[in-house]
Amino acid sequence: MFSKFFYTLKDKGLDVSLSEWLTLQDALNQGLCNSSLTEFYYVARMILVKSETEFDKFDMAFDEVFKGIRVGGTSGYQSAFQVVGARKYRDFRNDKVLDNRQFQMALRKLRQFSSKLDIPETELDINGTVDATCNNGGCLQIVMEKPRKNAVKLLLLMDSGGTMIPYTTLLNELFHSVYKSNHYKDVKTYFFHNCIYSNLYKTPECENGDWIETEWMFRNLDSDYKVIIVGDAAMAPEELYSTSGNYRGPNGGLSGMEWLQLMKRHYKKIVWLNPKMAPGHAPWREAETAIKGMFPMYKLTVDGLNQAMIKLMVNR
């Protein structure tokens, strides 16, 4: 399997030297990356990949070679990295575990606050006011009815493959939490690779042809949808700015940045959740910094998820 990995890396265009490959073998022999497939992934990438712009090539080769290692359960996000899927994604800064329960709590908060803030529909309860007046010695009290439940519409767009592979289990948790939450009248989920272009994929495999047109989404999913984009925004700059930077499918003559601008123009509320966001403005992560200037971006942690839900709820 490891010799196949070497030749697959070469086929994807990575210039892996024999010296680098022997260094990886030494790391394996010394037990430096034997405890999990995830650990092997990071050590191998550190040794074999010379530039961040080549991460996608490495990830495609890795997933192609090790994709046969699977666990039982639902399909879609099962890949080599779900061998370690029992682990929760942990925010080491505050040591809080982000799992299905945390997603459920955040989504419930979005539903509850949307009812209270986004479309205020409270009405004066006349009968309750009269009763309260009589029961309090004639002191008038205005009693408000519980706000009527609004129909929150949610659009979830998820980055799949490439540098998102290590977060496969986390994204799977989010995907299933959305559909188990029962808090939404309408939920739509689509996938993209690196950036949003002229097509959005129906499944996380991002197979050519198994997609919808992004313009179709604009025509059929109105501006009231609350949009959550989940992805690693630190793509190579050409994948954001070039009209030919998307090797997974057509661009429709526009750059990724232009498609994101269309998203921002169409939808009123958009947040971006990033599992590996750099702190502050990072000039060395040009694409991420540019996208941060366009959308509110939060790290995919417990605190970041809660902040993102609040941002989707407020009317500003």
mmCIF file with all atom_site columns, N, CA and C in Angstrom, residues 3-69:
data_model
loop_
_atom_site.group_PDB
_atom_site.id
_atom_site.type_symbol
_atom_site.label_atom_id
_atom_site.label_alt_id
_atom_site.label_comp_id
_atom_site.label_asym_id
_atom_site.label_entity_id
_atom_site.label_seq_id
_atom_site.pdbx_PDB_ins_code
_atom_site.Cartn_x
_atom_site.Cartn_y
_atom_site.Cartn_z
_atom_site.occupancy
_atom_site.B_iso_or_equiv
_atom_site.pdbx_formal_charge
_atom_site.auth_seq_id
_atom_site.auth_comp_id
_atom_site.auth_asym_id
_atom_site.auth_atom_id
_atom_site.pdbx_PDB_model_num
ATOM 1   N N  . SER A 1 3  ? 3.960   1.633  -1.201  1.00 0.00 ? 3  SER A N  1
ATOM 2   C CA . SER A 1 3  ? 4.571   1.855  -2.504  1.00 0.00 ? 3  SER A CA 1
ATOM 3   C C  . SER A 1 3  ? 3.548   2.441  -3.477  1.00 0.00 ? 3  SER A C  1
ATOM 4   N N  . LYS A 1 4  ? 2.290   1.995  -3.364  1.00 0.00 ? 4  LYS A N  1
ATOM 5   C CA . LYS A 1 4  ? 1.231   2.566  -4.187  1.00 0.00 ? 4  LYS A CA 1
ATOM 6   C C  . LYS A 1 4  ? 1.052   4.050  -3.854  1.00 0.00 ? 4  LYS A C  1
ATOM 7   N N  . PHE A 1 5  ? 1.173   4.391  -2.581  1.00 0.00 ? 5  PHE A N  1
ATOM 8   C CA . PHE A 1 5  ? 1.050   5.781  -2.163  1.00 0.00 ? 5  PHE A CA 1
ATOM 9   C C  . PHE A 1 5  ? 2.127   6.630  -2.839  1.00 0.00 ? 5  PHE A C  1
ATOM 10  N N  . PHE A 1 6  ? 3.345   6.124  -2.889  1.00 0.00 ? 6  PHE A N  1
ATOM 11  C CA . PHE A 1 6  ? 4.457   6.849  -3.511  1.00 0.00 ? 6  PHE A CA 1
ATOM 12  C C  . PHE A 1 6  ? 4.153   7.146  -4.975  1.00 0.00 ? 6  PHE A C  1
ATOM 13  N N  . TYR A 1 7  ? 3.715   6.131  -5.715  1.00 0.00 ? 7  TYR A N  1
ATOM 14  C CA . TYR A 1 7  ? 3.464   6.326  -7.142  1.00 0.00 ? 7  TYR A CA 1
ATOM 15  C C  . TYR A 1 7  ? 2.210   7.179  -7.386  1.00 0.00 ? 7  TYR A C  1
ATOM 16  N N  . THR A 1 8  ? 1.235   7.093  -6.491  1.00 0.00 ? 8  THR A N  1
ATOM 17  C CA . THR A 1 8  ? 0.042   7.938  -6.624  1.00 0.00 ? 8  THR A CA 1
ATOM 18  C C  . THR A 1 8  ? 0.397   9.403  -6.409  1.00 0.00 ? 8  THR A C  1
ATOM 19  N N  . LEU A 1 9  ? 1.270   9.668  -5.445  1.00 0.00 ? 9  LEU A N  1
ATOM 20  C CA . LEU A 1 9  ? 1.736   11.037 -5.230  1.00 0.00 ? 9  LEU A CA 1
ATOM 21  C C  . LEU A 1 9  ? 2.411   11.580 -6.485  1.00 0.00 ? 9  LEU A C  1
ATOM 22  N N  . LYS A 1 10 ? 3.235   10.741 -7.108  1.00 0.00 ? 10 LYS A N  1
ATOM 23  C CA . LYS A 1 10 ? 3.915   11.167 -8.337  1.00 0.00 ? 10 LYS A CA 1
ATOM 24  C C  . LYS A 1 10 ? 2.905   11.414 -9.459  1.00 0.00 ? 10 LYS A C  1
ATOM 25  N N  . ASP A 1 11 ? 1.887   10.546 -9.530  1.00 0.00 ? 11 ASP A N  1
ATOM 26  C CA . ASP A 1 11 ? 0.866   10.703 -10.573 1.00 0.00 ? 11 ASP A CA 1
ATOM 27  C C  . ASP A 1 11 ? 0.085   12.003 -10.418 1.00 0.00 ? 11 ASP A C  1
ATOM 28  N N  . LYS A 1 12 ? -0.089  12.444 -9.172  1.00 0.00 ? 12 LYS A N  1
ATOM 29  C CA . LYS A 1 12 ? -0.834  13.679 -8.920  1.00 0.00 ? 12 LYS A CA 1
ATOM 30  C C  . LYS A 1 12 ? 0.020   14.926 -9.146  1.00 0.00 ? 12 LYS A C  1
ATOM 31  N N  . GLY A 1 13 ? 1.299   14.723 -9.471  1.00 0.00 ? 13 GLY A N  1
ATOM 32  C CA . GLY A 1 13 ? 2.140   15.868 -9.792  1.00 0.00 ? 13 GLY A CA 1
ATOM 33  C C  . GLY A 1 13 ? 3.059   16.328 -8.683  1.00 0.00 ? 13 GLY A C  1
ATOM 34  N N  . LEU A 1 14 ? 3.158   15.556 -7.591  1.00 0.00 ? 14 LEU A N  1
ATOM 35  C CA . LEU A 1 14 ? 4.058   15.930 -6.508  1.00 0.00 ? 14 LEU A CA 1
ATOM 36  C C  . LEU A 1 14 ? 5.464   15.423 -6.798  1.00 0.00 ? 14 LEU A C  1
ATOM 37  N N  . ASP A 1 15 ? 6.448   16.276 -6.624  1.00 0.00 ? 15 ASP A N  1
ATOM 38  C CA . ASP A 1 15 ? 7.844   15.914 -6.873  1.00 0.00 ? 15 ASP A CA 1
ATOM 39  C C  . ASP A 1 15 ? 8.440   15.348 -5.584  1.00 0.00 ? 15 ASP A C  1
ATOM 40  N N  . VAL A 1 16 ? 8.165   14.069 -5.325  1.00 0.00 ? 16 VAL A N  1
ATOM 41  C CA . VAL A 1 16 ? 8.656   13.407 -4.121  1.00 0.00 ? 16 VAL A CA 1
ATOM 42  C C  . VAL A 1 16 ? 9.971   12.715 -4.450  1.00 0.00 ? 16 VAL A C  1
ATOM 43  N N  . SER A 1 17 ? 11.036  13.127 -3.772  1.00 0.00 ? 17 SER A N  1
ATOM 44  C CA . SER A 1 17 ? 12.339  12.531 -4.031  1.00 0.00 ? 17 SER A CA 1
ATOM 45  C C  . SER A 1 17 ? 12.495  11.235 -3.248  1.00 0.00 ? 17 SER A C  1
ATOM 46  N N  . LEU A 1 18 ? 13.428  10.416 -3.676  1.00 0.00 ? 18 LEU A N  1
ATOM 47  C CA . LEU A 1 18 ? 13.706  9.164  -2.973  1.00 0.00 ? 18 LEU A CA 1
ATOM 48  C C  . LEU A 1 18 ? 14.186  9.441  -1.553  1.00 0.00 ? 18 LEU A C  1
ATOM 49  N N  . SER A 1 19 ? 14.962  10.512 -1.388  1.00 0.00 ? 19 SER A N  1
ATOM 50  C CA . SER A 1 19 ? 15.453  10.880 -0.060  1.00 0.00 ? 19 SER A CA 1
ATOM 51  C C  . SER A 1 19 ? 14.299  11.205 0.888   1.00 0.00 ? 19 SER A C  1
ATOM 52  N N  . GLU A 1 20 ? 13.313  11.964 0.388   1.00 0.00 ? 20 GLU A N  1
ATOM 53  C CA . GLU A 1 20 ? 12.145  12.310 1.215   1.00 0.00 ? 20 GLU A CA 1
ATOM 54  C C  . GLU A 1 20 ? 11.346  11.069 1.560   1.00 0.00 ? 20 GLU A C  1
ATOM 55  N N  . TRP A 1 21 ? 11.218  10.162 0.590   1.00 0.00 ? 21 TRP A N  1
ATOM 56  C CA . TRP A 1 21 ? 10.459  8.939  0.843   1.00 0.00 ? 21 TRP A CA 1
ATOM 57  C C  . TRP A 1 21 ? 11.144  8.079  1.886   1.00 0.00 ? 21 TRP A C  1
ATOM 58  N N  . LEU A 1 22 ? 12.483  7.994  1.843   1.00 0.00 ? 22 LEU A N  1
ATOM 59  C CA . LEU A 1 22 ? 13.230  7.225  2.835   1.00 0.00 ? 22 LEU A CA 1
ATOM 60  C C  . LEU A 1 22 ? 13.122  7.874  4.221   1.00 0.00 ? 22 LEU A C  1
ATOM 61  N N  . THR A 1 23 ? 13.035  9.201  4.258   1.00 0.00 ? 23 THR A N  1
ATOM 62  C CA . THR A 1 23 ? 12.843  9.899  5.537   1.00 0.00 ? 23 THR A CA 1
ATOM 63  C C  . THR A 1 23 ? 11.508  9.515  6.161   1.00 0.00 ? 23 THR A C  1
ATOM 64  N N  . LEU A 1 24 ? 10.473  9.414  5.325   1.00 0.00 ? 24 LEU A N  1
ATOM 65  C CA . LEU A 1 24 ? 9.164   8.989  5.823   1.00 0.00 ? 24 LEU A CA 1
ATOM 66  C C  . LEU A 1 24 ? 9.226   7.554  6.331   1.00 0.00 ? 24 LEU A C  1
ATOM 67  N N  . GLN A 1 25 ? 9.947   6.686  5.606   1.00 0.00 ? 25 GLN A N  1
ATOM 68  C CA . GLN A 1 25 ? 10.096  5.303  6.054   1.00 0.00 ? 25 GLN A CA 1
ATOM 69  C C  . GLN A 1 25 ? 10.790  5.241  7.411   1.00 0.00 ? 25 GLN A C  1
ATOM 70  N N  . ASP A 1 26 ? 11.811  6.077  7.600   1.00 0.00 ? 26 ASP A N  1
ATOM 71  C CA . ASP A 1 26 ? 12.498  6.128  8.890   1.00 0.00 ? 26 ASP A CA 1
ATOM 72  C C  . ASP A 1 26 ? 11.552  6.561  10.004  1.00 0.00 ? 26 ASP A C  1
ATOM 73  N N  . ALA A 1 27 ? 10.696  7.542  9.700   1.00 0.00 ? 27 ALA A N  1
ATOM 74  C CA . ALA A 1 27 ? 9.725   8.002  10.701  1.00 0.00 ? 27 ALA A CA 1
ATOM 75  C C  . ALA A 1 27 ? 8.774   6.884  11.096  1.00 0.00 ? 27 ALA A C  1
ATOM 76  N N  . LEU A 1 28 ? 8.370   6.082  10.115  1.00 0.00 ? 28 LEU A N  1
ATOM 77  C CA . LEU A 1 28 ? 7.511   4.930  10.404  1.00 0.00 ? 28 LEU A CA 1
ATOM 78  C C  . LEU A 1 28 ? 8.252   3.902  11.249  1.00 0.00 ? 28 LEU A C  1
ATOM 79  N N  . ASN A 1 29 ? 9.493   3.622  10.882  1.00 0.00 ? 29 ASN A N  1
ATOM 80  C CA . ASN A 1 29 ? 10.269  2.621  11.607  1.00 0.00 ? 29 ASN A CA 1
ATOM 81  C C  . ASN A 1 29 ? 10.529  3.016  13.057  1.00 0.00 ? 29 ASN A C  1
ATOM 82  N N  . GLN A 1 30 ? 10.624  4.327  13.294  1.00 0.00 ? 30 GLN A N  1
ATOM 83  C CA . GLN A 1 30 ? 10.875  4.811  14.645  1.00 0.00 ? 30 GLN A CA 1
ATOM 84  C C  . GLN A 1 30 ? 9.584   5.020  15.439  1.00 0.00 ? 30 GLN A C  1
ATOM 85  N N  . GLY A 1 31 ? 8.456   4.688  14.828  1.00 0.00 ? 31 GLY A N  1
ATOM 86  C CA . GLY A 1 31 ? 7.181   4.792  15.532  1.00 0.00 ? 31 GLY A CA 1
ATOM 87  C C  . GLY A 1 31 ? 6.680   6.198  15.725  1.00 0.00 ? 31 GLY A C  1
ATOM 88  N N  . LEU A 1 32 ? 7.128   7.127  14.864  1.00 0.00 ? 32 LEU A N  1
ATOM 89  C CA . LEU A 1 32 ? 6.736   8.530  15.027  1.00 0.00 ? 32 LEU A CA 1
ATOM 90  C C  . LEU A 1 32 ? 5.348   8.824  14.488  1.00 0.00 ? 32 LEU A C  1
ATOM 91  N N  . CYS A 1 33 ? 4.803   7.941  13.659  1.00 0.00 ? 33 CYS A N  1
ATOM 92  C CA . CYS A 1 33 ? 3.478   8.210  13.087  1.00 0.00 ? 33 CYS A CA 1
ATOM 93  C C  . CYS A 1 33 ? 2.709   6.907  12.892  1.00 0.00 ? 33 CYS A C  1
ATOM 94  N N  . ASN A 1 34 ? 2.733   6.059  13.907  1.00 0.00 ? 34 ASN A N  1
ATOM 95  C CA . ASN A 1 34 ? 2.085   4.755  13.800  1.00 0.00 ? 34 ASN A CA 1
ATOM 96  C C  . ASN A 1 34 ? 0.795   4.637  14.602  1.00 0.00 ? 34 ASN A C  1
ATOM 97  N N  . SER A 1 35 ? 0.492   5.654  15.417  1.00 0.00 ? 35 SER A N  1
ATOM 98  C CA . SER A 1 35 ? -0.638  5.496  16.335  1.00 0.00 ? 35 SER A CA 1
ATOM 99  C C  . SER A 1 35 ? -1.989  5.669  15.655  1.00 0.00 ? 35 SER A C  1
ATOM 100 N N  . SER A 1 36 ? -2.042  6.433  14.566  1.00 0.00 ? 36 SER A N  1
ATOM 101 C CA . SER A 1 36 ? -3.311  6.623  13.861  1.00 0.00 ? 36 SER A CA 1
ATOM 102 C C  . SER A 1 36 ? -3.031  7.057  12.435  1.00 0.00 ? 36 SER A C  1
ATOM 103 N N  . LEU A 1 37 ? -4.036  6.888  11.590  1.00 0.00 ? 37 LEU A N  1
ATOM 104 C CA . LEU A 1 37 ? -3.906  7.308  10.197  1.00 0.00 ? 37 LEU A CA 1
ATOM 105 C C  . LEU A 1 37 ? -3.793  8.819  10.101  1.00 0.00 ? 37 LEU A C  1
ATOM 106 N N  . THR A 1 38 ? -4.474  9.528  10.994  1.00 0.00 ? 38 THR A N  1
ATOM 107 C CA . THR A 1 38 ? -4.392  10.991 10.998  1.00 0.00 ? 38 THR A CA 1
ATOM 108 C C  . THR A 1 38 ? -2.965  11.446 11.298  1.00 0.00 ? 38 THR A C  1
ATOM 109 N N  . GLU A 1 39 ? -2.330  10.799 12.272  1.00 0.00 ? 39 GLU A N  1
ATOM 110 C CA . GLU A 1 39 ? -0.952  11.150 12.610  1.00 0.00 ? 39 GLU A CA 1
ATOM 111 C C  . GLU A 1 39 ? -0.027  10.893 11.422  1.00 0.00 ? 39 GLU A C  1
ATOM 112 N N  . PHE A 1 40 ? -0.224  9.760  10.753  1.00 0.00 ? 40 PHE A N  1
ATOM 113 C CA . PHE A 1 40 ? 0.576   9.464  9.568   1.00 0.00 ? 40 PHE A CA 1
ATOM 114 C C  . PHE A 1 40 ? 0.361   10.516 8.486   1.00 0.00 ? 40 PHE A C  1
ATOM 115 N N  . TYR A 1 41 ? -0.888  10.947 8.311   1.00 0.00 ? 41 TYR A N  1
ATOM 116 C CA . TYR A 1 41 ? -1.206  11.967 7.311   1.00 0.00 ? 41 TYR A CA 1
ATOM 117 C C  . TYR A 1 41 ? -0.372  13.222 7.531   1.00 0.00 ? 41 TYR A C  1
ATOM 118 N N  . TYR A 1 42 ? -0.359  13.736 8.757   1.00 0.00 ? 42 TYR A N  1
ATOM 119 C CA . TYR A 1 42 ? 0.334   14.993 9.015   1.00 0.00 ? 42 TYR A CA 1
ATOM 120 C C  . TYR A 1 42 ? 1.849   14.850 8.905   1.00 0.00 ? 42 TYR A C  1
ATOM 121 N N  . VAL A 1 43 ? 2.393   13.740 9.399   1.00 0.00 ? 43 VAL A N  1
ATOM 122 C CA . VAL A 1 43 ? 3.840   13.539 9.297   1.00 0.00 ? 43 VAL A CA 1
ATOM 123 C C  . VAL A 1 43 ? 4.250   13.392 7.824   1.00 0.00 ? 43 VAL A C  1
ATOM 124 N N  . ALA A 1 44 ? 3.500   12.602 7.064   1.00 0.00 ? 44 ALA A N  1
ATOM 125 C CA . ALA A 1 44 ? 3.805   12.401 5.647   1.00 0.00 ? 44 ALA A CA 1
ATOM 126 C C  . ALA A 1 44 ? 3.719   13.714 4.884   1.00 0.00 ? 44 ALA A C  1
ATOM 127 N N  . ARG A 1 45 ? 2.687   14.504 5.164   1.00 0.00 ? 45 ARG A N  1
ATOM 128 C CA . ARG A 1 45 ? 2.546   15.786 4.462   1.00 0.00 ? 45 ARG A CA 1
ATOM 129 C C  . ARG A 1 45 ? 3.694   16.728 4.800   1.00 0.00 ? 45 ARG A C  1
ATOM 130 N N  . MET A 1 46 ? 4.102   16.730 6.060   1.00 0.00 ? 46 MET A N  1
ATOM 131 C CA . MET A 1 46 ? 5.196   17.605 6.487   1.00 0.00 ? 46 MET A CA 1
ATOM 132 C C  . MET A 1 46 ? 6.496   17.243 5.766   1.00 0.00 ? 46 MET A C  1
ATOM 133 N N  . ILE A 1 47 ? 6.729   15.936 5.567   1.00 0.00 ? 47 ILE A N  1
ATOM 134 C CA . ILE A 1 47 ? 7.979   15.486 4.959   1.00 0.00 ? 47 ILE A CA 1
ATOM 135 C C  . ILE A 1 47 ? 7.952   15.608 3.438   1.00 0.00 ? 47 ILE A C  1
ATOM 136 N N  . LEU A 1 48 ? 6.812   15.305 2.833   1.00 0.00 ? 48 LEU A N  1
ATOM 137 C CA . LEU A 1 48 ? 6.764   15.140 1.386   1.00 0.00 ? 48 LEU A CA 1
ATOM 138 C C  . LEU A 1 48 ? 6.304   16.367 0.610   1.00 0.00 ? 48 LEU A C  1
ATOM 139 N N  . VAL A 1 49 ? 5.581   17.272 1.255   1.00 0.00 ? 49 VAL A N  1
ATOM 140 C CA . VAL A 1 49 ? 5.009   18.415 0.536   1.00 0.00 ? 49 VAL A CA 1
ATOM 141 C C  . VAL A 1 49 ? 5.849   19.661 0.806   1.00 0.00 ? 49 VAL A C  1
ATOM 142 N N  . LYS A 1 50 ? 6.287   20.302 -0.241  1.00 0.00 ? 50 LYS A N  1
ATOM 143 C CA . LYS A 1 50 ? 7.203   21.444 -0.116  1.00 0.00 ? 50 LYS A CA 1
ATOM 144 C C  . LYS A 1 50 ? 6.477   22.784 -0.051  1.00 0.00 ? 50 LYS A C  1
ATOM 145 N N  . SER A 1 51 ? 5.222   22.841 -0.532  1.00 0.00 ? 51 SER A N  1
ATOM 146 C CA . SER A 1 51 ? 4.491   24.106 -0.591  1.00 0.00 ? 51 SER A CA 1
ATOM 147 C C  . SER A 1 51 ? 3.029   23.882 -0.236  1.00 0.00 ? 51 SER A C  1
ATOM 148 N N  . GLU A 1 52 ? 2.451   24.855 0.452   1.00 0.00 ? 52 GLU A N  1
ATOM 149 C CA . GLU A 1 52 ? 1.039   24.764 0.827   1.00 0.00 ? 52 GLU A CA 1
ATOM 150 C C  . GLU A 1 52 ? 0.136   24.677 -0.400  1.00 0.00 ? 52 GLU A C  1
ATOM 151 N N  . THR A 1 53 ? 0.580   25.206 -1.522  1.00 0.00 ? 53 THR A N  1
ATOM 152 C CA . THR A 1 53 ? -0.231  25.169 -2.741  1.00 0.00 ? 53 THR A CA 1
ATOM 153 C C  . THR A 1 53 ? -0.373  23.746 -3.280  1.00 0.00 ? 53 THR A C  1
ATOM 154 N N  . GLU A 1 54 ? 0.445   22.802 -2.777  1.00 0.00 ? 54 GLU A N  1
ATOM 155 C CA . GLU A 1 54 ? 0.389   21.418 -3.242  1.00 0.00 ? 54 GLU A CA 1
ATOM 156 C C  . GLU A 1 54 ? -0.368  20.506 -2.281  1.00 0.00 ? 54 GLU A C  1
ATOM 157 N N  . PHE A 1 55 ? -0.992  21.093 -1.244  1.00 0.00 ? 55 PHE A N  1
ATOM 158 C CA . PHE A 1 55 ? -1.727  20.281 -0.278  1.00 0.00 ? 55 PHE A CA 1
ATOM 159 C C  . PHE A 1 55 ? -2.844  19.483 -0.948  1.00 0.00 ? 55 PHE A C  1
ATOM 160 N N  . ASP A 1 56 ? -3.531  20.106 -1.902  1.00 0.00 ? 56 ASP A N  1
ATOM 161 C CA . ASP A 1 56 ? -4.649  19.408 -2.548  1.00 0.00 ? 56 ASP A CA 1
ATOM 162 C C  . ASP A 1 56 ? -4.173  18.171 -3.297  1.00 0.00 ? 56 ASP A C  1
ATOM 163 N N  . LYS A 1 57 ? -3.025  18.275 -3.975  1.00 0.00 ? 57 LYS A N  1
ATOM 164 C CA . LYS A 1 57 ? -2.487  17.116 -4.688  1.00 0.00 ? 57 LYS A CA 1
ATOM 165 C C  . LYS A 1 57 ? -2.181  15.987 -3.712  1.00 0.00 ? 57 LYS A C  1
ATOM 166 N N  . PHE A 1 58 ? -1.565  16.347 -2.595  1.00 0.00 ? 58 PHE A N  1
ATOM 167 C CA . PHE A 1 58 ? -1.252  15.346 -1.575  1.00 0.00 ? 58 PHE A CA 1
ATOM 168 C C  . PHE A 1 58 ? -2.538  14.713 -1.040  1.00 0.00 ? 58 PHE A C  1
ATOM 169 N N  . ASP A 1 59 ? -3.549  15.548 -0.754  1.00 0.00 ? 59 ASP A N  1
ATOM 170 C CA . ASP A 1 59 ? -4.787  15.039 -0.165  1.00 0.00 ? 59 ASP A CA 1
ATOM 171 C C  . ASP A 1 59 ? -5.529  14.115 -1.121  1.00 0.00 ? 59 ASP A C  1
ATOM 172 N N  . MET A 1 60 ? -5.536  14.452 -2.399  1.00 0.00 ? 60 MET A N  1
ATOM 173 C CA . MET A 1 60 ? -6.203  13.590 -3.373  1.00 0.00 ? 60 MET A CA 1
ATOM 174 C C  . MET A 1 60 ? -5.505  12.234 -3.472  1.00 0.00 ? 60 MET A C  1
ATOM 175 N N  . ALA A 1 61 ? -4.165  12.243 -3.451  1.00 0.00 ? 61 ALA A N  1
ATOM 176 C CA . ALA A 1 61 ? -3.424  10.986 -3.489  1.00 0.00 ? 61 ALA A CA 1
ATOM 177 C C  . ALA A 1 61 ? -3.675  10.172 -2.229  1.00 0.00 ? 61 ALA A C  1
ATOM 178 N N  . PHE A 1 62 ? -3.676  10.843 -1.087  1.00 0.00 ? 62 PHE A N  1
ATOM 179 C CA . PHE A 1 62 ? -3.887  10.157 0.190   1.00 0.00 ? 62 PHE A CA 1
ATOM 180 C C  . PHE A 1 62 ? -5.269  9.496  0.231   1.00 0.00 ? 62 PHE A C  1
ATOM 181 N N  . ASP A 1 63 ? -6.281  10.266 -0.154  1.00 0.00 ? 63 ASP A N  1
ATOM 182 C CA . ASP A 1 63 ? -7.641  9.728  -0.099  1.00 0.00 ? 63 ASP A CA 1
ATOM 183 C C  . ASP A 1 63 ? -7.820  8.591  -1.100  1.00 0.00 ? 63 ASP A C  1
ATOM 184 N N  . GLU A 1 64 ? -7.171  8.687  -2.261  1.00 0.00 ? 64 GLU A N  1
ATOM 185 C CA . GLU A 1 64 ? -7.287  7.635  -3.269  1.00 0.00 ? 64 GLU A CA 1
ATOM 186 C C  . GLU A 1 64 ? -6.679  6.321  -2.786  1.00 0.00 ? 64 GLU A C  1
ATOM 187 N N  . VAL A 1 65 ? -5.558  6.403  -2.088  1.00 0.00 ? 65 VAL A N  1
ATOM 188 C CA . VAL A 1 65 ? -4.866  5.190  -1.638  1.00 0.00 ? 65 VAL A CA 1
ATOM 189 C C  . VAL A 1 65 ? -5.534  4.574  -0.420  1.00 0.00 ? 65 VAL A C  1
ATOM 190 N N  . PHE A 1 66 ? -5.966  5.419  0.522   1.00 0.00 ? 66 PHE A N  1
ATOM 191 C CA . PHE A 1 66 ? -6.454  4.898  1.794   1.00 0.00 ? 66 PHE A CA 1
ATOM 192 C C  . PHE A 1 66 ? -7.973  4.903  1.919   1.00 0.00 ? 66 PHE A C  1
ATOM 193 N N  . LYS A 1 67 ? -8.683  5.236  0.848   1.00 0.00 ? 67 LYS A N  1
ATOM 194 C CA . LYS A 1 67 ? -10.134 5.347  0.942   1.00 0.00 ? 67 LYS A CA 1
ATOM 195 C C  . LYS A 1 67 ? -10.811 4.009  1.219   1.00 0.00 ? 67 LYS A C  1
ATOM 196 N N  . GLY A 1 68 ? -10.137 2.905  1.009   1.00 0.00 ? 68 GLY A N  1
ATOM 197 C CA . GLY A 1 68 ? -10.734 1.596  1.284   1.00 0.00 ? 68 GLY A CA 1
ATOM 198 C C  . GLY A 1 68 ? -10.871 1.286  2.750   1.00 0.00 ? 68 GLY A C  1
ATOM 199 N N  . ILE A 1 69 ? -10.230 2.086  3.600   1.00 0.00 ? 69 ILE A N  1
ATOM 200 C CA . ILE A 1 69 ? -10.341 1.871  5.045   1.00 0.00 ? 69 ILE A CA 1
ATOM 201 C C  . ILE A 1 69 ? -11.597 2.562  5.519   1.00 0.00 ? 69 ILE A C  1
#
